[in-house]
CSV table of C-alpha atoms in Angstrom, one decimal:
chain,number,residue,atom,x,y,z
A,35,UNK,CA,0.0,0.1,0.0
A,36,UNK,CA,1.0,3.7,-0.5
A,37,UNK,CA,0.8,6.5,1.9
A,38,UNK,CA,0.1,9.9,0.1
A,39,UNK,CA,-0.2,13.0,2.2
A,40,UNK,CA,-0.8,16.8,1.5
A,41,UNK,CA,-0.9,19.6,4.0
A,42,UNK,CA,-3.6,22.1,3.6
A,43,UNK,CA,-3.9,24.9,6.1
A,44,UNK,CA,-2.9,23.0,9.0
A,45,UNK,CA,-4.7,19.7,8.1
A,46,UNK,CA,-2.6,16.6,6.6
A,47,UNK,CA,-5.0,15.2,3.8
A,48,UNK,CA,-4.8,13.1,0.6
A,49,UNK,CA,-7.3,15.4,-1.0
A,50,UNK,CA,-5.2,18.4,-2.1
A,51,UNK,CA,-8.3,20.6,-2.7
A,52,UNK,CA,-10.6,19.3,0.0
A,53,UNK,CA,-12.2,22.4,1.8
A,54,UNK,CA,-10.9,22.7,5.3
A,55,UNK,CA,-13.2,23.8,8.0
A,56,UNK,CA,-11.2,23.1,11.1
A,57,UNK,CA,-7.5,23.6,11.4
A,58,UNK,CA,-5.5,21.3,13.7
A,59,UNK,CA,-6.7,17.8,12.4
A,60,UNK,CA,-4.0,15.5,11.2
A,61,UNK,CA,-5.4,13.2,8.6
A,62,UNK,CA,-3.5,10.3,6.9
A,63,UNK,CA,-5.2,8.5,4.2
A,64,UNK,CA,-4.0,5.0,3.1
A,65,UNK,CA,-4.6,4.7,-0.7
A,66,UNK,CA,-4.8,1.1,-2.0
A,67,UNK,CA,-4.9,2.1,-5.8
A,68,UNK,CA,-4.6,5.1,-8.0
A,69,UNK,CA,-8.4,4.8,-8.7
A,70,UNK,CA,-9.2,5.8,-5.1
A,71,UNK,CA,-7.2,8.9,-5.2
A,72,UNK,CA,-9.6,10.4,-8.1
A,73,UNK,CA,-12.5,8.6,-6.8
A,74,UNK,CA,-15.4,10.5,-5.0
A,75,UNK,CA,-14.4,11.4,-1.3
A,76,UNK,CA,-15.3,8.7,1.1
A,77,UNK,CA,-14.9,9.7,4.9
A,78,UNK,CA,-14.2,5.9,5.7
A,79,UNK,CA,-11.0,6.2,3.8
A,80,UNK,CA,-9.5,8.6,6.2
A,81,UNK,CA,-7.8,8.1,9.6
A,82,UNK,CA,-7.9,11.3,11.7
A,83,UNK,CA,-5.2,11.5,14.2
A,84,UNK,CA,-5.1,14.5,16.9
A,85,UNK,CA,-3.3,15.4,20.3
A,86,UNK,CA,-5.6,12.5,21.8
A,87,UNK,CA,-3.5,10.1,19.8
A,88,UNK,CA,-0.3,11.4,21.0
A,89,UNK,CA,0.4,14.3,18.4
A,90,UNK,CA,2.3,17.1,20.4
A,91,UNK,CA,0.2,20.0,19.1
A,92,UNK,CA,-2.7,20.5,16.7
A,93,UNK,CA,-1.2,23.5,14.8
A,94,UNK,CA,0.8,21.8,12.1
A,95,UNK,CA,3.2,23.7,10.2
A,96,UNK,CA,5.2,21.1,7.9
A,97,UNK,CA,5.1,17.4,7.0
A,98,UNK,CA,7.7,15.3,5.2
A,99,UNK,CA,8.3,11.5,4.8
A,100,UNK,CA,11.7,9.6,5.1
A,101,UNK,CA,12.9,6.7,3.2
A,102,UNK,CA,12.0,4.5,6.0
A,103,UNK,CA,8.4,5.4,5.8
A,104,UNK,CA,8.1,7.5,8.9
A,105,UNK,CA,6.1,10.7,8.7
A,106,UNK,CA,7.6,13.7,10.4
A,107,UNK,CA,5.2,16.4,11.6
A,108,UNK,CA,6.4,19.9,12.7
A,109,UNK,CA,4.0,21.8,15.0
A,110,UNK,CA,4.0,25.0,17.2
A,111,UNK,CA,4.9,22.7,20.1
A,112,UNK,CA,7.5,20.2,18.9
A,113,UNK,CA,8.4,17.7,16.4
A,114,UNK,CA,6.7,14.4,15.9
A,115,UNK,CA,7.6,11.2,14.1
A,116,UNK,CA,4.6,8.8,13.2
A,117,UNK,CA,5.1,5.1,12.3
A,118,UNK,CA,1.7,4.3,11.3
A,119,UNK,CA,0.6,3.2,14.9
A,120,UNK,CA,2.5,5.6,17.5
A,121,UNK,CA,3.9,9.3,17.7
A,122,UNK,CA,7.3,9.8,18.9
A,123,UNK,CA,7.8,13.4,20.3
A,124,UNK,CA,11.0,15.5,19.9
A,125,UNK,CA,11.0,18.6,22.2
A,126,UNK,CA,13.6,21.2,23.4
A,127,UNK,CA,15.3,20.4,26.7
A,128,UNK,CA,18.6,20.6,28.5
A,129,UNK,CA,20.2,18.2,26.2
A,130,UNK,CA,22.5,20.1,23.7
A,131,UNK,CA,21.4,17.6,20.8
A,132,UNK,CA,17.6,18.4,21.4
A,133,UNK,CA,15.8,20.6,18.9
A,134,UNK,CA,16.7,24.1,19.3
A,135,UNK,CA,13.1,25.4,19.8
A,136,UNK,CA,9.7,23.8,19.7
A,137,UNK,CA,8.1,26.2,17.3
A,138,UNK,CA,8.8,24.4,14.1
A,139,UNK,CA,8.8,26.7,11.1
A,140,UNK,CA,9.7,24.1,8.4
A,141,UNK,CA,10.9,20.6,7.7
A,142,UNK,CA,13.2,20.1,4.6
A,143,UNK,CA,14.0,16.5,3.8
A,144,UNK,CA,17.3,16.2,2.0
A,145,UNK,CA,17.5,12.5,1.5
A,146,UNK,CA,20.0,9.9,2.7
A,147,UNK,CA,18.4,9.8,6.2
A,148,UNK,CA,18.9,13.6,6.6
A,149,UNK,CA,16.3,16.2,7.6
A,150,UNK,CA,16.5,20.0,8.2
A,151,UNK,CA,14.5,21.3,11.1
A,152,UNK,CA,14.0,25.1,11.0
A,153,UNK,CA,12.8,26.6,14.3
A,154,UNK,CA,12.3,30.0,15.8
A,155,UNK,CA,15.5,29.5,17.8
A,156,UNK,CA,17.9,27.6,15.6
A,157,UNK,CA,18.4,25.1,12.7
A,158,UNK,CA,19.0,21.4,13.2
A,159,UNK,CA,20.4,18.7,10.8
A,160,UNK,CA,18.9,15.5,11.9
A,161,UNK,CA,19.9,12.0,11.0
A,162,UNK,CA,16.2,10.5,10.6
A,163,UNK,CA,17.7,6.9,11.0
A,164,UNK,CA,20.1,7.2,14.1
A,165,UNK,CA,18.7,10.3,15.6
A,166,UNK,CA,22.2,12.0,15.5
A,167,UNK,CA,21.7,15.6,15.4
A,168,UNK,CA,23.7,18.8,14.7
A,169,UNK,CA,22.5,22.2,15.7
A,170,UNK,CA,23.3,25.2,13.6
A,171,UNK,CA,23.2,28.6,15.5
A,172,UNK,CA,24.0,32.0,14.3
A,173,UNK,CA,26.7,33.2,16.8
A,174,UNK,CA,25.6,36.2,18.7
A,175,UNK,CA,26.5,37.1,22.3
A,176,UNK,CA,23.8,39.6,22.5
A,177,UNK,CA,20.1,39.4,23.1
A,178,UNK,CA,19.8,40.1,19.4
A,179,UNK,CA,20.8,36.4,18.7
A,180,UNK,CA,17.1,35.4,19.4
A,181,UNK,CA,16.2,37.2,16.3
A,182,UNK,CA,19.2,35.9,14.2
A,183,UNK,CA,18.2,32.5,14.9
A,184,UNK,CA,14.5,32.7,13.8
A,185,UNK,CA,14.9,30.5,10.5
A,186,UNK,CA,12.8,30.8,7.5
A,187,UNK,CA,14.2,28.5,4.7
A,188,UNK,CA,17.3,26.6,3.9
A,189,UNK,CA,18.9,24.6,0.9
A,190,UNK,CA,21.8,22.2,0.8
A,191,UNK,CA,25.1,23.1,-1.2
A,192,UNK,CA,26.4,19.7,-2.0
A,193,UNK,CA,29.8,19.0,-0.4
A,194,UNK,CA,29.8,22.3,1.3
A,195,UNK,CA,26.8,22.6,3.8
A,196,UNK,CA,23.6,24.3,4.4
A,197,UNK,CA,22.6,27.7,3.2
A,198,UNK,CA,19.9,29.3,5.3
A,199,UNK,CA,17.8,32.3,5.8
A,200,UNK,CA,16.6,33.9,9.0
A,201,UNK,CA,14.6,37.1,9.5
A,202,UNK,CA,18.0,39.0,9.9
A,203,UNK,CA,20.0,37.7,7.0
A,204,UNK,CA,21.7,34.8,5.1
A,205,UNK,CA,24.1,32.3,6.7
A,206,UNK,CA,26.1,29.3,5.5
A,207,UNK,CA,27.0,26.5,7.9
A,208,UNK,CA,29.1,23.5,7.4
A,209,UNK,CA,27.7,19.9,8.2
A,210,UNK,CA,29.3,20.2,11.7
A,211,UNK,CA,27.3,23.3,12.5
A,212,UNK,CA,30.2,25.6,11.9
A,213,UNK,CA,29.4,29.0,10.3
A,214,UNK,CA,31.4,29.6,7.1
A,215,UNK,CA,29.9,32.9,5.9
A,216,UNK,CA,27.1,35.4,7.0
A,217,UNK,CA,25.4,38.3,5.8
A,218,UNK,CA,23.6,40.3,8.5
A,219,UNK,CA,21.1,42.7,7.1
A,220,UNK,CA,19.8,43.7,10.6
A,221,UNK,CA,22.0,43.8,14.0
A,222,UNK,CA,21.2,44.7,17.5
A,223,UNK,CA,20.6,48.3,16.6
A,224,UNK,CA,17.6,47.4,14.7
A,225,UNK,CA,16.1,45.7,17.7
A,226,UNK,CA,12.5,46.8,18.2
A,227,UNK,CA,12.0,47.2,14.4
A,228,UNK,CA,9.9,44.9,12.2
A,229,UNK,CA,12.5,42.1,11.1
A,230,UNK,CA,11.5,40.0,8.1
A,231,UNK,CA,14.6,39.9,5.8
A,232,UNK,CA,15.9,36.4,4.8
A,233,UNK,CA,12.8,34.4,3.2
A,234,UNK,CA,12.5,31.6,0.4
A,235,UNK,CA,15.5,30.1,-1.3
A,236,UNK,CA,15.7,28.5,-4.6
A,237,UNK,CA,18.4,26.6,-6.5
A,238,UNK,CA,18.5,27.5,-10.3
A,239,UNK,CA,19.4,24.7,-12.8
A,240,UNK,CA,23.1,26.2,-13.3
A,241,UNK,CA,23.4,26.0,-9.4
A,242,UNK,CA,22.6,29.6,-8.7
A,243,UNK,CA,20.9,30.3,-5.4
A,244,UNK,CA,17.9,32.6,-5.7
A,245,UNK,CA,17.2,34.5,-2.6
A,246,UNK,CA,14.0,36.1,-1.9
A,247,UNK,CA,14.3,38.9,0.7
A,248,UNK,CA,12.8,42.0,2.2
């Protein structure tokens, strides 16, 4: 059987254009044939999973699936891994290898058991098979570091590392979490101002990185 998922306004659903009346319900549809995908909606085809089933929070921000088949769900209150039966929660704690912040902005699956976790307090590269984790933090000894580490997007530069955008600028990290290059559009002198600089990132066919900012 094949598991097919879509995220639409906080709801995970097989039907990409299904009207969503309530944010916060995780819906996983098991599709046994292509015909069922295009067939008329049948509520019995859906399994609804909520916080009562172990999901850490009903406000879903991102969903990806790894090669093993695990479904990873980012929420306002932590990361979740679903194996088809149970949820495993990943939450920020005193362990330096835990996720940097519980508010997950975006999940990006790179392949080869690697996933980027963008949060409002840092970025993590997680091995989805071994759970080995590397946290990538924009160095800042001032209180402005809270803003510099609010991540928006990231892409991989092959054999180099991860290029990321935050609300204050653009940053390049190697695979060990060491920062290799940085561009700070905003600094501590801008604290208190609206901050929304670095945004979506795209890789063009020739390898050029297109950065959306402002």
